[in-house]
Tab-separated table of N, CA and C in Angstrom:
chain	number	residue	atom	x	y	z
B	1	MET	N	35.199	8.895	-16.318
B	1	MET	CA	35.000	7.456	-16.395
B	1	MET	C	33.650	7.137	-15.775
B	2	GLY	N	32.902	6.297	-16.443
B	2	GLY	CA	31.582	5.940	-15.949
B	2	GLY	C	31.646	4.997	-14.756
B	3	LYS	N	30.528	4.904	-14.051
B	3	LYS	CA	30.442	4.038	-12.862
B	3	LYS	C	30.717	2.587	-13.218
B	4	GLN	N	30.204	2.134	-14.355
B	4	GLN	CA	30.410	0.745	-14.753
B	4	GLN	C	31.897	0.454	-14.985
B	5	MET	N	32.589	1.381	-15.646
B	5	MET	CA	34.022	1.220	-15.885
B	5	MET	C	34.774	1.182	-14.559
B	6	THR	N	34.415	2.067	-13.646
B	6	THR	CA	35.071	2.115	-12.336
B	6	THR	C	34.898	0.792	-11.608
B	7	GLU	N	33.694	0.254	-11.629
B	7	GLU	CA	33.428	-1.016	-10.950
B	7	GLU	C	34.208	-2.168	-11.589
B	8	MET	N	34.265	-2.201	-12.908
B	8	MET	CA	35.012	-3.265	-13.587
B	8	MET	C	36.507	-3.155	-13.300
B	9	LEU	N	37.008	-1.928	-13.250
B	9	LEU	CA	38.437	-1.728	-12.977
B	9	LEU	C	38.825	-2.185	-11.579
B	10	LYS	N	37.918	-2.034	-10.614
B	10	LYS	CA	38.211	-2.447	-9.240
B	10	LYS	C	38.675	-3.897	-9.201
B	11	GLY	N	38.043	-4.736	-9.989
B	11	GLY	CA	38.369	-6.155	-9.990
B	11	GLY	C	39.589	-6.518	-10.814
B	12	THR	N	40.019	-5.617	-11.683
B	12	THR	CA	41.112	-5.964	-12.588
B	12	THR	C	42.373	-5.128	-12.399
B	13	LEU	N	42.285	-4.054	-11.644
B	13	LEU	CA	43.415	-3.140	-11.527
B	13	LEU	C	44.662	-3.817	-10.956
B	14	GLU	N	44.471	-4.712	-10.006
B	14	GLU	CA	45.639	-5.405	-9.449
B	14	GLU	C	46.382	-6.160	-10.547
B	15	GLY	N	45.657	-6.897	-11.373
B	15	GLY	CA	46.282	-7.630	-12.472
B	15	GLY	C	46.963	-6.703	-13.461
B	16	ILE	N	46.340	-5.572	-13.729
B	16	ILE	CA	46.920	-4.597	-14.650
B	16	ILE	C	48.240	-4.063	-14.092
B	17	VAL	N	48.259	-3.744	-12.801
B	17	VAL	CA	49.486	-3.237	-12.170
B	17	VAL	C	50.561	-4.324	-12.146
B	18	LEU	N	50.175	-5.554	-11.870
B	18	LEU	CA	51.151	-6.657	-11.894
B	18	LEU	C	51.742	-6.796	-13.300
B	19	ALA	N	50.914	-6.633	-14.317
B	19	ALA	CA	51.400	-6.721	-15.705
B	19	ALA	C	52.388	-5.592	-16.005
B	20	ILE	N	52.114	-4.401	-15.495
B	20	ILE	CA	53.035	-3.281	-15.679
B	20	ILE	C	54.371	-3.598	-15.016
B	21	LEU	N	54.320	-4.153	-13.799
B	21	LEU	CA	55.549	-4.474	-13.079
B	21	LEU	C	56.285	-5.662	-13.689
B	22	ALA	N	55.568	-6.531	-14.387
B	22	ALA	CA	56.222	-7.662	-15.068
B	22	ALA	C	57.120	-7.151	-16.183
B	23	ALA	N	56.719	-6.042	-16.789
B	23	ALA	CA	57.506	-5.465	-17.877
B	23	ALA	C	58.757	-4.782	-17.341
B	24	GLN	N	58.634	-4.140	-16.160
B	24	GLN	CA	59.758	-3.362	-15.631
B	24	GLN	C	59.426	-2.885	-14.220
B	25	PRO	N	60.387	-2.991	-13.283
B	25	PRO	CA	60.151	-2.449	-11.934
B	25	PRO	C	59.836	-0.958	-12.011
B	26	ALA	N	59.057	-0.473	-11.054
B	26	ALA	CA	58.660	0.936	-11.074
B	26	ALA	C	58.242	1.381	-9.681
B	27	TYR	N	58.237	2.697	-9.486
B	27	TYR	CA	57.715	3.255	-8.240
B	27	TYR	C	56.307	3.771	-8.514
B	28	GLY	N	55.604	4.140	-7.462
B	28	GLY	CA	54.179	4.466	-7.555
B	28	GLY	C	53.813	5.452	-8.637
B	29	TYR	N	54.507	6.578	-8.698
B	29	TYR	CA	54.148	7.583	-9.692
B	29	TYR	C	54.361	7.060	-11.116
B	30	GLU	N	55.436	6.289	-11.318
B	30	GLU	CA	55.691	5.710	-12.657
B	30	GLU	C	54.554	4.775	-13.057
B	31	ILE	N	54.072	4.003	-12.109
B	31	ILE	CA	52.974	3.072	-12.395
B	31	ILE	C	51.731	3.859	-12.801
B	32	THR	N	51.430	4.914	-12.058
B	32	THR	CA	50.280	5.765	-12.393
B	32	THR	C	50.457	6.362	-13.791
B	33	ALA	N	51.654	6.828	-14.087
B	33	ALA	CA	51.916	7.416	-15.415
B	33	ALA	C	51.732	6.365	-16.517
B	34	ARG	N	52.203	5.152	-16.285
B	34	ARG	CA	52.043	4.091	-17.301
B	34	ARG	C	50.577	3.731	-17.495
B	35	LEU	N	49.820	3.720	-16.397
B	35	LEU	CA	48.381	3.462	-16.518
B	35	LEU	C	47.738	4.534	-17.387
B	36	ARG	N	48.120	5.780	-17.159
B	36	ARG	CA	47.550	6.888	-17.940
B	36	ARG	C	47.953	6.783	-19.410
B	37	GLU	N	49.200	6.354	-19.666
B	37	GLU	CA	49.650	6.158	-21.051
B	37	GLU	C	48.817	5.085	-21.743
B	38	GLN	N	48.341	4.114	-20.958
B	38	GLN	CA	47.536	3.022	-21.512
B	38	GLN	C	46.062	3.388	-21.645
B	39	GLY	N	45.721	4.627	-21.288
B	39	GLY	CA	44.351	5.083	-21.447
B	39	GLY	C	43.526	5.092	-20.176
B	40	PHE	N	44.117	4.733	-19.056
B	40	PHE	CA	43.409	4.752	-17.770
B	40	PHE	C	43.634	6.110	-17.105
B	41	ALA	N	43.152	7.149	-17.754
B	41	ALA	CA	43.459	8.521	-17.341
B	41	ALA	C	42.827	8.917	-16.018
B	42	ASP	N	41.722	8.300	-15.654
B	42	ASP	CA	40.977	8.746	-14.476
B	42	ASP	C	41.362	8.030	-13.186
B	43	ILE	N	42.360	7.185	-13.227
B	43	ILE	CA	42.752	6.466	-12.014
B	43	ILE	C	43.548	7.405	-11.115
B	44	ALA	N	43.093	7.524	-9.884
B	44	ALA	CA	43.744	8.419	-8.923
B	44	ALA	C	45.025	7.779	-8.394
B	45	GLU	N	46.018	8.623	-8.149
B	45	GLU	CA	47.276	8.136	-7.596
B	45	GLU	C	47.050	7.400	-6.277
B	46	GLY	N	46.130	7.910	-5.462
B	46	GLY	CA	45.835	7.283	-4.178
B	46	GLY	C	45.352	5.856	-4.331
B	47	THR	N	44.593	5.594	-5.380
B	47	THR	CA	44.110	4.234	-5.657
B	47	THR	C	45.283	3.309	-5.935
B	48	VAL	N	46.242	3.799	-6.710
B	48	VAL	CA	47.419	2.993	-7.056
B	48	VAL	C	48.254	2.721	-5.809
B	49	TYR	N	48.462	3.742	-4.981
B	49	TYR	CA	49.272	3.551	-3.775
B	49	TYR	C	48.617	2.569	-2.806
B	50	ALA	N	47.300	2.641	-2.661
B	50	ALA	CA	46.587	1.696	-1.793
B	50	ALA	C	46.746	0.272	-2.322
B	51	LEU	N	46.672	0.125	-3.638
B	51	LEU	CA	46.838	-1.191	-4.246
B	51	LEU	C	48.269	-1.705	-4.043
B	52	LEU	N	49.248	-0.824	-4.165
B	52	LEU	CA	50.645	-1.224	-3.957
B	52	LEU	C	50.876	-1.719	-2.534
B	53	ILE	N	50.240	-1.078	-1.574
B	53	ILE	CA	50.352	-1.537	-0.184
B	53	ILE	C	49.788	-2.946	-0.066
B	54	ARG	N	48.630	-3.185	-0.691
B	54	ARG	CA	48.010	-4.518	-0.625
B	54	ARG	C	48.881	-5.590	-1.282
B	55	ILE	N	49.420	-5.297	-2.467
B	55	ILE	CA	50.220	-6.340	-3.129
B	55	ILE	C	51.551	-6.560	-2.411
B	56	GLU	N	52.046	-5.523	-1.733
B	56	GLU	CA	53.253	-5.690	-0.920
B	56	GLU	C	52.940	-6.573	0.292
B	57	GLN	N	51.805	-6.335	0.943
B	57	GLN	CA	51.409	-7.146	2.097
B	57	GLN	C	51.167	-8.599	1.704
B	58	ARG	N	50.680	-8.821	0.487
B	58	ARG	CA	50.436	-10.187	-0.002
B	58	ARG	C	51.712	-10.834	-0.543
B	59	LYS	N	52.821	-10.114	-0.460
B	59	LYS	CA	54.142	-10.599	-0.868
B	59	LYS	C	54.208	-10.978	-2.355
B	60	LEU	N	53.562	-10.145	-3.199
B	60	LEU	CA	53.587	-10.357	-4.642
B	60	LEU	C	54.692	-9.562	-5.316
B	61	VAL	N	55.312	-8.665	-4.551
B	61	VAL	CA	56.367	-7.805	-5.085
B	61	VAL	C	57.530	-7.745	-4.103
B	62	ASP	N	58.691	-7.447	-4.644
B	62	ASP	CA	59.843	-7.099	-3.821
B	62	ASP	C	59.946	-5.583	-3.859
B	63	VAL	N	60.370	-5.000	-2.757
B	63	VAL	CA	60.442	-3.543	-2.655
B	63	VAL	C	61.866	-3.139	-2.318
B	64	GLU	N	62.362	-2.179	-3.077
B	64	GLU	CA	63.705	-1.640	-2.831
B	64	GLU	C	63.563	-0.134	-2.655
B	65	LYS	N	64.151	0.384	-1.586
B	65	LYS	CA	64.132	1.834	-1.386
B	65	LYS	C	65.320	2.436	-2.127
B	66	VAL	N	65.008	3.352	-3.025
B	66	VAL	CA	66.018	3.978	-3.872
B	66	VAL	C	66.056	5.472	-3.546
B	67	PRO	N	67.246	6.033	-3.348
B	67	PRO	CA	67.327	7.463	-3.042
B	67	PRO	C	66.648	8.303	-4.124
B	68	SER	N	66.010	9.361	-3.690
B	68	SER	CA	65.318	10.275	-4.597
B	68	SER	C	66.045	11.611	-4.597
B	69	GLU	N	66.041	12.286	-5.753
B	69	GLU	CA	66.669	13.605	-5.835
B	69	GLU	C	65.921	14.612	-4.972
B	70	LYS	N	64.614	14.394	-4.865
B	70	LYS	CA	63.775	15.299	-4.070
B	70	LYS	C	63.026	14.459	-3.040
B	71	GLY	N	63.202	14.775	-1.781
B	71	GLY	CA	62.413	14.124	-0.750
B	71	GLY	C	62.930	12.763	-0.319
B	72	PRO	N	62.043	11.987	0.312
B	72	PRO	CA	62.439	10.687	0.866
B	72	PRO	C	62.736	9.662	-0.230
B	73	PRO	N	63.372	8.537	0.151
B	73	PRO	CA	63.643	7.494	-0.848
B	73	PRO	C	62.346	6.972	-1.478
B	74	ARG	N	62.444	6.552	-2.706
B	74	ARG	CA	61.300	5.974	-3.418
B	74	ARG	C	61.279	4.468	-3.204
B	75	LYS	N	60.075	3.933	-3.138
B	75	LYS	CA	59.916	2.484	-3.063
B	75	LYS	C	59.736	1.978	-4.489
B	76	VAL	N	60.699	1.202	-4.961
B	76	VAL	CA	60.611	0.627	-6.305
B	76	VAL	C	60.097	-0.803	-6.161
B	77	TYR	N	59.018	-1.091	-6.865
B	77	TYR	CA	58.361	-2.396	-6.790
B	77	TYR	C	58.775	-3.249	-7.978
B	78	SER	N	59.115	-4.509	-7.700
B	78	SER	CA	59.390	-5.448	-8.789
B	78	SER	C	58.637	-6.744	-8.502
B	79	LEU	N	58.168	-7.346	-9.551
B	79	LEU	CA	57.394	-8.580	-9.430
B	79	LEU	C	58.310	-9.713	-8.992
B	80	ASN	N	57.903	-10.469	-7.981
B	80	ASN	CA	58.680	-11.632	-7.554
B	80	ASN	C	57.992	-12.904	-8.077
B	81	ALA	N	58.507	-14.064	-7.688
B	81	ALA	CA	57.973	-15.332	-8.203
B	81	ALA	C	56.493	-15.502	-7.859
B	82	GLN	N	56.128	-15.157	-6.641
B	82	GLN	CA	54.725	-15.278	-6.236
B	82	GLN	C	53.847	-14.317	-7.041
B	83	GLY	N	54.357	-13.126	-7.304
B	83	GLY	CA	53.629	-12.157	-8.110
B	83	GLY	C	53.455	-12.634	-9.545
B	84	LYS	N	54.487	-13.288	-10.078
B	84	LYS	CA	54.399	-13.834	-11.444
B	84	LYS	C	53.330	-14.914	-11.515
B	85	GLN	N	53.255	-15.759	-10.486
B	85	GLN	CA	52.204	-16.785	-10.446
B	85	GLN	C	50.821	-16.140	-10.398
B	86	GLU	N	50.689	-15.109	-9.572
B	86	GLU	CA	49.418	-14.389	-9.451
B	86	GLU	C	49.040	-13.762	-10.795
B	87	LEU	N	50.018	-13.196	-11.504
B	87	LEU	CA	49.754	-12.596	-12.807
B	87	LEU	C	49.334	-13.654	-13.820
B	88	GLU	N	49.986	-14.818	-13.809
B	88	GLU	CA	49.592	-15.904	-14.719
B	88	GLU	C	48.151	-16.324	-14.463
B	89	GLU	N	47.781	-16.416	-13.186
B	89	GLU	CA	46.404	-16.763	-12.824
B	89	GLU	C	45.432	-15.670	-13.288
B	90	PHE	N	45.836	-14.412	-13.147
B	90	PHE	CA	45.009	-13.303	-13.625
B	90	PHE	C	44.755	-13.444	-15.127
B	91	TRP	N	45.815	-13.727	-15.909
B	91	TRP	CA	45.644	-13.830	-17.363
B	91	TRP	C	44.776	-15.024	-17.735
B	92	ARG	N	44.925	-16.144	-17.006
B	92	ARG	CA	44.057	-17.311	-17.275
B	92	ARG	C	42.598	-16.950	-17.014
B	93	THR	N	42.353	-16.313	-15.880
B	93	THR	CA	40.989	-15.922	-15.517
B	93	THR	C	40.448	-14.908	-16.517
B	94	TRP	N	41.270	-13.930	-16.877
B	94	TRP	CA	40.856	-12.903	-17.838
B	94	TRP	C	40.474	-13.546	-19.177
B	95	SER	N	41.303	-14.467	-19.653
B	95	SER	CA	41.016	-15.126	-20.934
B	95	SER	C	39.700	-15.888	-20.874
B	96	PHE	N	39.499	-16.614	-19.782
B	96	PHE	CA	38.263	-17.367	-19.601
B	96	PHE	C	37.059	-16.429	-19.650
B	97	LEU	N	37.112	-15.363	-18.852
B	97	LEU	CA	35.990	-14.420	-18.804
B	97	LEU	C	35.788	-13.709	-20.142
B	98	ALA	N	36.873	-13.269	-20.766
B	98	ALA	CA	36.765	-12.541	-22.031
B	98	ALA	C	36.129	-13.411	-23.112
B	99	GLU	N	36.492	-14.687	-23.157
B	99	GLU	CA	35.898	-15.600	-24.148
B	99	GLU	C	34.400	-15.750	-23.918
B	100	ARG	N	34.000	-15.930	-22.659
B	100	ARG	CA	32.578	-16.102	-22.347
B	100	ARG	C	31.798	-14.827	-22.639
B	101	ILE	N	32.363	-13.696	-22.287
B	101	ILE	CA	31.681	-12.417	-22.517
B	101	ILE	C	31.541	-12.168	-24.015
B	102	GLU	N	32.584	-12.484	-24.769
B	102	GLU	CA	32.517	-12.301	-26.221
B	102	GLU	C	31.454	-13.204	-26.832
B	103	GLN	N	31.355	-14.439	-26.331
B	103	GLN	CA	30.304	-15.345	-26.823
B	103	GLN	C	28.915	-14.754	-26.562
B	104	LEU	N	28.723	-14.212	-25.366
B	104	LEU	CA	27.450	-13.590	-25.042
B	104	LEU	C	27.183	-12.388	-25.937
B	105	HIS	N	28.220	-11.596	-26.154
B	105	HIS	CA	28.095	-10.395	-26.979
B	105	HIS	C	27.729	-10.766	-28.424
B	106	GLN	N	28.291	-11.856	-28.909
B	106	GLN	CA	28.012	-12.276	-30.284
B	106	GLN	C	26.714	-13.075	-30.388
B	107	GLY	N	26.087	-13.347	-29.240
B	107	GLY	CA	24.833	-14.095	-29.251
B	107	GLY	C	25.037	-15.598	-29.357
B	108	GLY	N	26.256	-16.053	-29.036
B	108	GLY	CA	26.564	-17.480	-29.131
B	108	GLY	C	26.153	-18.242	-27.882
B	109	ASN	N	26.625	-19.453	-27.822
B	109	ASN	CA	26.270	-20.355	-26.709
B	109	ASN	C	27.047	-20.012	-25.465
């Protein structure tokens, strides 16, 4: 992944993860796997876990510890009401930016 892609992802990864959790609760490794399925192959697991800690601290998710077959319990993250509001704001902002960027790309006003 190029430097420009990495920099752009830094600003949007939280929204992307919130969107993944809006579809279905998941634990860290599942989220990383879903990101990779969506084509974000170069995202490190550590990046996802650091982001999960931040969104948990900001109270955007509910966390449930679920027993694991191997090792300690897994933390399953699900989007709560505050997280849904944050995701709606992300999509509004994304739409606004995408429209403006597309206008610039097409040479419009």
